[in-house]
Short mmCIF file of C-alpha atoms in Angstrom, two decimals:
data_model
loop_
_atom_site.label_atom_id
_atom_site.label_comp_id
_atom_site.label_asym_id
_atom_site.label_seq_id
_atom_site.Cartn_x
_atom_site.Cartn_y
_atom_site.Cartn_z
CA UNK A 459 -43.67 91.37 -92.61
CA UNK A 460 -45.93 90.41 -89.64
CA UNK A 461 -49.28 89.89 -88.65
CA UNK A 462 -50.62 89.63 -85.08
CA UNK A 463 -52.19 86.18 -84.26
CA UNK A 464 -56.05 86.87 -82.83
CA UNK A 465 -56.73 85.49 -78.96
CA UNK A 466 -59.26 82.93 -78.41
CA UNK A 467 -60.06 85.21 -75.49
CA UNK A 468 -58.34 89.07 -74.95
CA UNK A 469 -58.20 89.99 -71.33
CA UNK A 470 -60.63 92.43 -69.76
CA UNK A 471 -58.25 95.29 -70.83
CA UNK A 472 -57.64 94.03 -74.02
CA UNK A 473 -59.78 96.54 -76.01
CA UNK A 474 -57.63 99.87 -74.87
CA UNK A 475 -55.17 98.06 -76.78
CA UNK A 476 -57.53 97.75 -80.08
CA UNK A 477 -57.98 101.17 -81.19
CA UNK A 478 -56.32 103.16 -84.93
CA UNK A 479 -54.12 105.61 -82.75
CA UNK A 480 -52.00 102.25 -81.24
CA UNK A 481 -52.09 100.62 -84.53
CA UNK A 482 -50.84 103.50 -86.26
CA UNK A 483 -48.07 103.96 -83.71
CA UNK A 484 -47.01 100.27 -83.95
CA UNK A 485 -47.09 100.40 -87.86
CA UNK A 486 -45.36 103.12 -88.03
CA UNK A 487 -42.05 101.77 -85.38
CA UNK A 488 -42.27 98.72 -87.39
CA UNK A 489 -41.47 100.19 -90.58
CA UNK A 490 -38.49 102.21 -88.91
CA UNK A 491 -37.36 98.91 -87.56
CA UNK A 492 -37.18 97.14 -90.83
CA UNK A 493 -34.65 99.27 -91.87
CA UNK A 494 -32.39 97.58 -89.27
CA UNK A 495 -33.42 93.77 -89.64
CA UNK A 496 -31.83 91.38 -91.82
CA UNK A 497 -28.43 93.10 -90.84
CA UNK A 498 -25.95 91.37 -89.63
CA UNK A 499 -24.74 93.53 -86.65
CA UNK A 500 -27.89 94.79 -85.63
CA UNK A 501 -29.13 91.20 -85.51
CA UNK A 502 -26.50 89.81 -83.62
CA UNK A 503 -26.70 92.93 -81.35
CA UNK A 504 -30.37 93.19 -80.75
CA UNK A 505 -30.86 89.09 -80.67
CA UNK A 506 -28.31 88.71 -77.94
CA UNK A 507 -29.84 91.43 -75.80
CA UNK A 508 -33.00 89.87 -75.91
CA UNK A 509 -31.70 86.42 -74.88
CA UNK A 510 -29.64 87.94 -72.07
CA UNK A 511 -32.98 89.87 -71.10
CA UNK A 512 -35.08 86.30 -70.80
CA UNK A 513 -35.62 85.65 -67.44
CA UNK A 514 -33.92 89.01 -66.00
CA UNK A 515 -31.06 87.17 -66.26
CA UNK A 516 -28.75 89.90 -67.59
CA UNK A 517 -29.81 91.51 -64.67
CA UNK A 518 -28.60 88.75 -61.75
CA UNK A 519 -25.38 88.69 -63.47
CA UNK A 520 -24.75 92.44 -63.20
CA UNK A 521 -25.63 92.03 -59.43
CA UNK A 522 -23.31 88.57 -59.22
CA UNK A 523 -20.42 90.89 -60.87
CA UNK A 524 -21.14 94.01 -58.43
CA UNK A 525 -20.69 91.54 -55.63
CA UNK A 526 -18.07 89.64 -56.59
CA UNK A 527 -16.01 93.36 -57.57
CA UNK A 528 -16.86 94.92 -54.19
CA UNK A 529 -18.91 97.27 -55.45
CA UNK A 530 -22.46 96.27 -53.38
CA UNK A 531 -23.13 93.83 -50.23
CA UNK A 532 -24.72 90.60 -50.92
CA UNK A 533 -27.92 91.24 -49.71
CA UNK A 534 -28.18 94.50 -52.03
CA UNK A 535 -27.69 92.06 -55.05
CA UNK A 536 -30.18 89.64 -53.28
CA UNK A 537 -32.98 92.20 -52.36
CA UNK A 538 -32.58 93.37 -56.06
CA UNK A 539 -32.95 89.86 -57.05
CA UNK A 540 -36.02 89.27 -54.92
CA UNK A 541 -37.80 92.38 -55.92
CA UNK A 542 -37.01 91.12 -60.03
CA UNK A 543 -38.67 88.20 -59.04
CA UNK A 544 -41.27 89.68 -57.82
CA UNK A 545 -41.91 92.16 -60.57
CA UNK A 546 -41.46 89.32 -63.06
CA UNK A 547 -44.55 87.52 -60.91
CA UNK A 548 -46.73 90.59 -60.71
CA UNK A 549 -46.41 91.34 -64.69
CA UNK A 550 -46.31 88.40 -66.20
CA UNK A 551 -49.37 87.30 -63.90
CA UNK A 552 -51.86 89.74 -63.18
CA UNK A 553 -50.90 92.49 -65.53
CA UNK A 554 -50.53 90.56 -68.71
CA UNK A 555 -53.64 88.61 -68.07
CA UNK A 556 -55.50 92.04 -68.20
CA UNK A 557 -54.84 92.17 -71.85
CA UNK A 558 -53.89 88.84 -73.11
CA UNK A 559 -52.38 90.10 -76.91
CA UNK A 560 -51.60 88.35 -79.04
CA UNK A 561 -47.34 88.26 -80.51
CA UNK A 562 -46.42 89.42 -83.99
CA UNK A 563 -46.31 86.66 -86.39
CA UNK A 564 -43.75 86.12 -88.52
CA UNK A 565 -43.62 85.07 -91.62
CA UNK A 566 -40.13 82.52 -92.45
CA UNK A 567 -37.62 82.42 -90.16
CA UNK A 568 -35.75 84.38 -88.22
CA UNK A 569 -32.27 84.81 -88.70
CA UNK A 570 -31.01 83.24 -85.09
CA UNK A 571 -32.81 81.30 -82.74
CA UNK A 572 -34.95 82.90 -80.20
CA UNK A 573 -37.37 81.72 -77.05
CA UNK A 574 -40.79 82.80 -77.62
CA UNK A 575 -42.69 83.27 -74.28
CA UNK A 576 -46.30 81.80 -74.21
CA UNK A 577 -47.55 84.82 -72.40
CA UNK A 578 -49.48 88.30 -73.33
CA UNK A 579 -47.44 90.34 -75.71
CA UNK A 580 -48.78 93.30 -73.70
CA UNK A 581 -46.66 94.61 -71.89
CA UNK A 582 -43.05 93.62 -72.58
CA UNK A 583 -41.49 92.05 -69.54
CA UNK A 584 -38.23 92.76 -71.60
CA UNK A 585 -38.97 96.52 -71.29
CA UNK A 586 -40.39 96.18 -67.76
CA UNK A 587 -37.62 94.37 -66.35
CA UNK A 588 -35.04 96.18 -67.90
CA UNK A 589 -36.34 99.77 -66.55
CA UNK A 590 -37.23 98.39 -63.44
CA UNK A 591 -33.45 97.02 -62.56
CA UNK A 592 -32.17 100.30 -64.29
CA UNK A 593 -34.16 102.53 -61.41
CA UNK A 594 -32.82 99.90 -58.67
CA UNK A 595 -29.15 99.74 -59.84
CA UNK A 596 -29.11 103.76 -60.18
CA UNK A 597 -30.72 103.79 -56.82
CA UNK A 598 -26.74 102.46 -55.40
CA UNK A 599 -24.80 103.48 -57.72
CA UNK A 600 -22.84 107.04 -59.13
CA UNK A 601 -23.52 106.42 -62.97
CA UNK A 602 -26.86 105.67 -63.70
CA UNK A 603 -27.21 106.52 -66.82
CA UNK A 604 -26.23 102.78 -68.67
CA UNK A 605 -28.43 101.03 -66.78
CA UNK A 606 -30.87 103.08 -68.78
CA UNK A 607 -29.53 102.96 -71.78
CA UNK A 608 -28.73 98.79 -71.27
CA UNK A 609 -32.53 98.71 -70.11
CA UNK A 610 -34.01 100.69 -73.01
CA UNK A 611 -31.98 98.15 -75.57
CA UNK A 612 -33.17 95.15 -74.05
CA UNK A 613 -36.69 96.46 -74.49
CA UNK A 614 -36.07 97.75 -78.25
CA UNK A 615 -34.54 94.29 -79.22
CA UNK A 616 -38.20 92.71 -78.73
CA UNK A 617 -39.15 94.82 -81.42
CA UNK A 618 -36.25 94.21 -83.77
CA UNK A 619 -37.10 89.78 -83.47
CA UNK A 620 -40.82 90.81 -83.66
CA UNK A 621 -41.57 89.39 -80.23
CA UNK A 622 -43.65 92.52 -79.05
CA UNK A 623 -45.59 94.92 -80.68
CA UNK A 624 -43.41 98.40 -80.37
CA UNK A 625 -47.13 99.75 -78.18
CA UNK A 626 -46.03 96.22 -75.83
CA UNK A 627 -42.34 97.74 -75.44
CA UNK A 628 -43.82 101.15 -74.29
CA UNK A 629 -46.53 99.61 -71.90
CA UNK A 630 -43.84 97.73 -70.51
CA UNK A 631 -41.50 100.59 -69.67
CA UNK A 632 -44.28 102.22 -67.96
CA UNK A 633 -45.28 99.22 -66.21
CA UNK A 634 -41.67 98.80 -64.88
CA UNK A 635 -41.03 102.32 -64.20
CA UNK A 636 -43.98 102.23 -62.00
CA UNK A 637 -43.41 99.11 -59.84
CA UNK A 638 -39.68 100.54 -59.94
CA UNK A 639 -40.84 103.24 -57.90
CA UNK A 640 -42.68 100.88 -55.77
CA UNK A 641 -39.46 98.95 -55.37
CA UNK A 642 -37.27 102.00 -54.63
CA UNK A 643 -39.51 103.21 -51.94
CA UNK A 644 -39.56 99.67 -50.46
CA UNK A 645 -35.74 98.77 -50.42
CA UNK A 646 -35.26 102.72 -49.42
CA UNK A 647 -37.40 102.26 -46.65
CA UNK A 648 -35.75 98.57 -45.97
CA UNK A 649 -32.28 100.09 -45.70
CA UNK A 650 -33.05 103.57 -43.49
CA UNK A 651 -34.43 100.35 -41.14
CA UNK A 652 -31.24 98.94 -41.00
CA UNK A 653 -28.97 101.96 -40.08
#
């Protein structure tokens, strides 16, 4: 099983985070999720969504692809692009140093190899990235729904390594749904310019 590590230092949020109603929560998703580890499927599933979710990288490709197909303009892809970068700065900066949590621990190895970020486990960037692009891809195209569905996965799979806390993958959904909104407004109001 796991154990979180304990910060030199939490972040001047950090104690919202330290309270019997989150720890509950986050033993309770961990014990659903250990039904799934170990397997080999699931493993190989969840794993290689959260190496194709390092980075947003997933993400770039789906806008290289959209380009490349005809499906978007170039500087729809690139303005998506830019605004992941952007949320990628803004989270993994400011946010995360509000909190500064400490990452599961695991104990032995893990059954493929896996980057593990240096940063706050609180929130997921996984999860924020991966709802954020989901609300700017639906934003231009007729089927939104697997965006969500892709996003949502990349998120889960930082449970499933023990990278994040599951209470990390839900902060980071609501993180990126909110600067999502930010960014929709933004490349809305970018594009009504343009016309």
């Amino acid at each position: 099983m796991t154990n979180a590590t304990h910060p030199a230092t939490p972040g001047p949020l950090g104690h919202l985070l330290d309270n019997r109603a989150i720890e509950h929560f986050d033993e309770v998703v961990e014990r659903g999720a250990e039904a799934l580890r170990g397997r080999g499927p699931a493993d190989r599933l969840f794993y290689g969504l959260s190496m194709v979710g390092d980075h947003g990288t997933v993400w770039h490709v789906i806008g290289a692809g959209r380009v490349a197909l005809g499906q978007e303009s170039l500087s729809t892809a690139l303005n998506r692009s830019i605004a992941l970068g952007l949320e990628a700065l803004v989270l993994n900066g400011p946010i995360k140093w509000l909190f500064r949590r400490s990452r599961p621990v695991v104990d032995g190895d893990r059954p493929l190899h896996l980057r593990t970020p240096r940063t706050s486990s609180f929130p997921s960037g996984h999860s924020s990235s991966g709802i954020f692009s989901a609300m700017l891809l639906a934003r231009t195209t007729r089927v939104k729904w697997p965006w969500y569905v892709l996003g949502a996965a990349i998120g889960w799979s930082r449970v499933h390594v023990r990278i994040h806390h599951p209470s990390d993958v839900v902060g980071g959904y609501l993180a990126g749904w909110a600067l999502g909104r930010i960014a929709v407004r933004i490349l809305d109001a970018l594009d009504a310019a343009e016309r």
